[in-house]
Amino acid sequence: MMNEAKKRAVVLLSGGMDSCVCAALAARDYAPAALHISYGQRTEDRERKSFLAICQRLDIQDKLLVRNEALRAIGGSALTDENIAVPASHAIGRDIPVTYVPFRNAHFLSVAVSWAEVLGADKILIGAVEQDSSGYPDCRPAYYEAFNRVIQAGTKEGTIEIVTPLIHLRKAEIVRLGLELGAPFDLTWSCYSRQDQACGVCDSCVLRLRAFAAAGTGDPIQYATVGGAV
Ligand SMILES: [Zn+2]
Protein backbone atom coordinates (compact mmCIF):
# COMPACT_ATOMS: atom_id res chain seq x y z
CA MET A 1 0.00 0.00 0.00
CA MET A 2 2.78 2.40 0.98
CA ASN A 3 4.66 1.70 -2.22
CA GLU A 4 1.72 2.70 -4.38
CA ALA A 5 1.72 6.13 -2.81
CA LYS A 6 5.43 6.70 -3.29
CA LYS A 7 6.59 9.00 -6.03
CA ARG A 8 8.94 7.83 -8.70
CA ALA A 9 12.58 8.80 -8.66
CA VAL A 10 15.55 7.89 -10.80
CA VAL A 11 18.71 7.00 -8.90
CA LEU A 12 22.12 6.90 -10.53
CA LEU A 13 23.76 3.72 -9.31
CA SER A 14 27.34 3.11 -10.33
CA GLY A 15 27.77 0.32 -7.80
CA GLY A 16 30.08 2.25 -5.47
CA MET A 17 29.44 2.91 -1.78
CA ASP A 18 27.99 6.41 -2.19
CA SER A 19 25.57 5.50 -4.93
CA CYS A 20 24.58 2.41 -2.96
CA VAL A 21 23.58 4.57 0.03
CA CYS A 22 21.74 6.85 -2.36
CA ALA A 23 19.87 3.86 -3.80
CA ALA A 24 18.95 2.72 -0.27
CA LEU A 25 17.57 6.21 0.40
CA ALA A 26 15.67 6.11 -2.87
CA ALA A 27 14.24 2.69 -1.98
CA ARG A 28 13.08 4.05 1.39
CA ASP A 29 11.54 7.29 0.16
CA TYR A 30 10.47 6.70 -3.44
CA ALA A 31 9.46 4.14 -6.00
CA PRO A 32 12.96 3.97 -7.46
CA ALA A 33 14.21 3.35 -10.97
CA ALA A 34 17.95 2.66 -11.12
CA LEU A 35 20.24 3.85 -13.90
CA HIS A 36 23.68 2.38 -14.60
CA ILE A 37 25.98 3.75 -17.26
CA SER A 38 29.09 1.94 -18.45
CA TYR A 39 31.61 4.09 -20.26
CA GLY A 40 34.53 1.84 -21.02
CA GLN A 41 36.04 2.35 -17.59
CA ARG A 42 38.59 -0.22 -16.39
CA THR A 43 36.22 -1.84 -13.93
CA GLU A 44 33.01 -1.70 -15.92
CA ASP A 45 32.20 -5.40 -15.76
CA ARG A 46 32.63 -5.50 -12.00
CA GLU A 47 30.61 -2.31 -11.50
CA ARG A 48 27.76 -3.64 -13.60
CA LYS A 49 27.74 -6.80 -11.49
CA SER A 50 27.51 -4.65 -8.34
CA PHE A 51 24.69 -2.61 -9.82
CA LEU A 52 22.62 -5.70 -10.56
CA ALA A 53 23.30 -7.25 -7.14
CA ILE A 54 22.41 -4.02 -5.29
CA CYS A 55 19.17 -3.68 -7.26
CA GLN A 56 18.28 -7.24 -6.37
CA ARG A 57 19.04 -6.74 -2.65
CA LEU A 58 17.09 -3.47 -2.50
CA ASP A 59 14.30 -4.94 -4.62
CA ILE A 60 14.60 -2.28 -7.32
CA GLN A 61 12.81 -3.71 -10.34
CA ASP A 62 13.03 -0.80 -12.74
CA LYS A 63 16.52 -0.81 -14.23
CA LEU A 64 18.18 0.84 -17.18
CA LEU A 65 21.69 -0.15 -18.24
CA VAL A 66 23.24 1.87 -21.04
CA ARG A 67 26.67 2.32 -22.52
CA ASN A 68 28.27 5.67 -23.26
CA GLU A 69 30.77 5.28 -26.10
CA ALA A 70 31.88 8.89 -26.18
CA LEU A 71 33.84 9.04 -22.95
CA ARG A 72 36.19 6.17 -23.77
CA ALA A 73 36.64 7.39 -27.36
CA ILE A 74 37.58 10.81 -25.99
CA GLY A 75 39.84 9.37 -23.26
CA GLY A 76 41.92 11.79 -21.24
CA SER A 77 41.37 9.94 -17.97
CA ALA A 78 43.16 7.13 -16.16
CA LEU A 79 39.80 5.36 -15.91
CA THR A 80 39.21 5.23 -19.67
CA ASP A 81 42.70 5.36 -21.20
CA GLU A 82 44.99 2.34 -20.79
CA ASN A 83 48.00 4.59 -21.37
CA ILE A 84 47.30 6.66 -18.26
CA ALA A 85 47.99 4.64 -15.11
CA VAL A 86 45.65 4.80 -12.11
CA PRO A 87 47.88 6.41 -9.49
CA ALA A 88 48.30 5.25 -5.94
CA SER A 89 46.65 7.74 -3.66
CA HIS A 90 49.10 10.26 -2.22
CA ALA A 91 47.64 13.73 -2.49
CA ILE A 92 43.86 13.60 -2.21
CA GLY A 93 42.38 17.07 -2.40
CA ARG A 94 45.42 18.86 -3.83
CA ASP A 95 44.72 18.84 -7.56
CA ILE A 96 42.10 17.38 -9.84
CA PRO A 97 43.54 13.87 -10.33
CA VAL A 98 44.02 11.99 -13.60
CA THR A 99 41.10 9.77 -12.64
CA TYR A 100 38.77 12.68 -13.44
CA VAL A 101 36.68 11.74 -16.50
CA PRO A 102 36.05 14.96 -18.43
CA PHE A 103 32.50 16.22 -17.78
CA ARG A 104 31.32 12.67 -17.13
CA ASN A 105 28.48 13.43 -14.77
CA ALA A 106 26.79 15.68 -17.34
CA HIS A 107 26.54 12.70 -19.69
CA PHE A 108 25.06 10.58 -16.89
CA LEU A 109 22.65 13.25 -15.72
CA SER A 110 21.42 13.89 -19.25
CA VAL A 111 20.45 10.23 -19.60
CA ALA A 112 18.80 10.35 -16.16
CA VAL A 113 16.77 13.44 -17.09
CA SER A 114 15.60 11.88 -20.38
CA TRP A 115 14.53 8.74 -18.54
CA ALA A 116 12.87 10.69 -15.71
CA GLU A 117 10.89 12.65 -18.25
CA VAL A 118 9.58 9.45 -19.84
CA LEU A 119 8.87 7.77 -16.49
CA GLY A 120 7.20 10.84 -15.02
CA ALA A 121 9.73 10.99 -12.18
CA ASP A 122 10.36 14.38 -10.61
CA LYS A 123 13.52 13.55 -8.70
CA ILE A 124 16.90 12.29 -9.74
CA LEU A 125 19.19 11.15 -6.93
CA ILE A 126 22.94 11.14 -7.35
CA GLY A 127 25.47 10.27 -4.65
CA ALA A 128 27.88 13.11 -5.37
CA VAL A 129 30.16 13.91 -2.44
CA GLU A 130 32.10 17.12 -2.11
CA GLN A 131 34.15 16.56 1.03
CA ASP A 132 36.44 13.54 1.43
CA SER A 133 36.36 13.19 -2.34
CA SER A 134 38.90 13.35 -5.10
CA GLY A 135 37.98 16.98 -5.82
CA TYR A 136 36.17 16.45 -9.11
CA PRO A 137 34.52 19.67 -10.33
CA ASP A 138 31.31 17.85 -11.28
CA CYS A 139 30.73 16.95 -7.63
CA ARG A 140 30.32 20.54 -6.40
CA PRO A 141 26.92 21.89 -5.25
CA ALA A 142 27.12 24.83 -7.69
CA TYR A 143 27.31 22.40 -10.58
CA TYR A 144 24.05 20.69 -9.57
CA GLU A 145 22.30 24.03 -9.01
CA ALA A 146 23.29 25.06 -12.52
CA PHE A 147 22.26 21.70 -13.97
CA ASN A 148 18.83 22.07 -12.39
CA ARG A 149 18.41 25.35 -14.25
CA VAL A 150 19.29 23.57 -17.49
CA ILE A 151 16.63 20.93 -16.75
CA GLN A 152 14.01 23.58 -15.98
CA ALA A 153 14.74 25.31 -19.27
CA GLY A 154 15.05 22.19 -21.38
CA THR A 155 12.29 19.76 -20.39
CA LYS A 156 8.56 19.69 -21.17
CA GLU A 157 7.26 20.31 -17.67
CA GLY A 158 10.39 21.74 -16.12
CA THR A 159 9.66 19.98 -12.85
CA ILE A 160 12.49 17.45 -12.69
CA GLU A 161 15.09 18.16 -10.04
CA ILE A 162 18.44 16.59 -9.25
CA VAL A 163 18.93 15.98 -5.55
CA THR A 164 22.28 15.28 -3.92
CA PRO A 165 21.51 13.92 -0.45
CA LEU A 166 25.13 13.07 0.38
CA ILE A 167 26.92 16.08 -0.99
CA HIS A 168 27.67 17.75 2.36
CA LEU A 169 28.33 14.56 4.32
CA ARG A 170 31.73 13.34 5.37
CA LYS A 171 32.53 9.91 4.03
CA ALA A 172 32.29 8.32 7.50
CA GLU A 173 28.80 9.82 7.89
CA ILE A 174 27.84 8.17 4.61
CA VAL A 175 28.97 4.81 6.00
CA ARG A 176 26.89 5.35 9.17
CA LEU A 177 23.85 6.41 7.14
CA GLY A 178 24.26 3.36 4.93
CA LEU A 179 24.40 1.07 7.96
CA GLU A 180 21.19 2.65 9.33
CA LEU A 181 19.46 2.14 6.00
CA GLY A 182 20.75 -1.40 5.53
CA ALA A 183 22.65 -0.41 2.38
CA PRO A 184 24.35 -3.53 1.00
CA PHE A 185 27.98 -2.38 1.25
CA ASP A 186 29.10 -5.99 0.80
CA LEU A 187 27.91 -5.83 -2.82
CA THR A 188 29.54 -2.53 -3.75
CA TRP A 189 32.63 -1.87 -5.84
CA SER A 190 34.72 1.29 -5.53
CA CYS A 191 38.16 0.36 -6.85
CA TYR A 192 39.31 2.26 -9.92
CA SER A 193 41.86 -0.21 -11.13
CA ARG A 194 41.10 -3.86 -10.34
CA GLN A 195 38.12 -6.15 -10.76
CA ASP A 196 39.24 -9.28 -8.92
CA GLN A 197 39.96 -7.67 -5.56
CA ALA A 198 39.91 -4.00 -4.61
CA CYS A 199 43.49 -2.72 -4.89
CA GLY A 200 43.47 -0.83 -1.58
CA VAL A 201 45.81 1.88 -2.85
CA CYS A 202 43.93 3.95 -5.46
CA ASP A 203 42.15 7.18 -4.38
CA SER A 204 38.79 5.52 -4.33
CA CYS A 205 39.95 2.55 -2.21
CA VAL A 206 41.82 4.82 0.21
CA LEU A 207 38.87 7.17 0.70
CA ARG A 208 36.63 4.20 1.29
CA LEU A 209 38.95 2.46 3.74
CA ARG A 210 39.37 5.71 5.69
CA ALA A 211 35.60 6.16 5.79
CA PHE A 212 34.93 2.73 7.25
CA ALA A 213 37.77 3.15 9.74
CA ALA A 214 36.48 6.58 10.82
CA ALA A 215 32.98 5.15 11.19
CA GLY A 216 34.44 2.51 13.50
CA THR A 217 33.37 -0.44 11.42
CA GLY A 218 34.91 -2.90 9.02
CA ASP A 219 34.60 -2.74 5.27
CA PRO A 220 32.90 -5.96 4.19
CA ILE A 221 34.72 -6.24 0.85
CA GLN A 222 38.11 -7.87 0.25
CA TYR A 223 41.26 -5.89 -0.49
CA ALA A 224 44.47 -7.03 -2.14
CA THR A 225 46.50 -4.63 0.02
CA VAL A 226 45.50 -2.55 2.99
CA GLY A 227 48.89 -1.94 4.55
CA GLY A 228 49.50 1.78 4.93
CA ALA A 229 46.34 2.73 3.11
CA VAL A 230 44.24 3.78 6.07
ZN1 LIG B 1 41.54 0.55 -5.77
PDB file of C-alpha atoms in Angstrom, residues 3 6 22-32 58 60:
ATOM      1  CA  ASN A   3       4.659   1.698  -2.225  1.00  0.00           C
ATOM      2  CA  LYS A   6       5.430   6.698  -3.292  1.00  0.00           C
ATOM      3  CA  CYS A  22      21.743   6.851  -2.360  1.00  0.00           C
ATOM      4  CA  ALA A  23      19.873   3.865  -3.796  1.00  0.00           C
ATOM      5  CA  ALA A  24      18.951   2.721  -0.272  1.00  0.00           C
ATOM      6  CA  LEU A  25      17.569   6.213   0.405  1.00  0.00           C
ATOM      7  CA  ALA A  26      15.668   6.111  -2.866  1.00  0.00           C
ATOM      8  CA  ALA A  27      14.240   2.689  -1.984  1.00  0.00           C
ATOM      9  CA  ARG A  28      13.082   4.052   1.391  1.00  0.00           C
ATOM     10  CA  ASP A  29      11.535   7.295   0.156  1.00  0.00           C
ATOM     11  CA  TYR A  30      10.471   6.699  -3.442  1.00  0.00           C
ATOM     12  CA  ALA A  31       9.458   4.145  -6.004  1.00  0.00           C
ATOM     13  CA  PRO A  32      12.957   3.968  -7.458  1.00  0.00           C
ATOM     14  CA  LEU A  58      17.088  -3.469  -2.498  1.00  0.00           C
ATOM     15  CA  ILE A  60      14.599  -2.277  -7.323  1.00  0.00           C
TER      16      ILE A  60
END
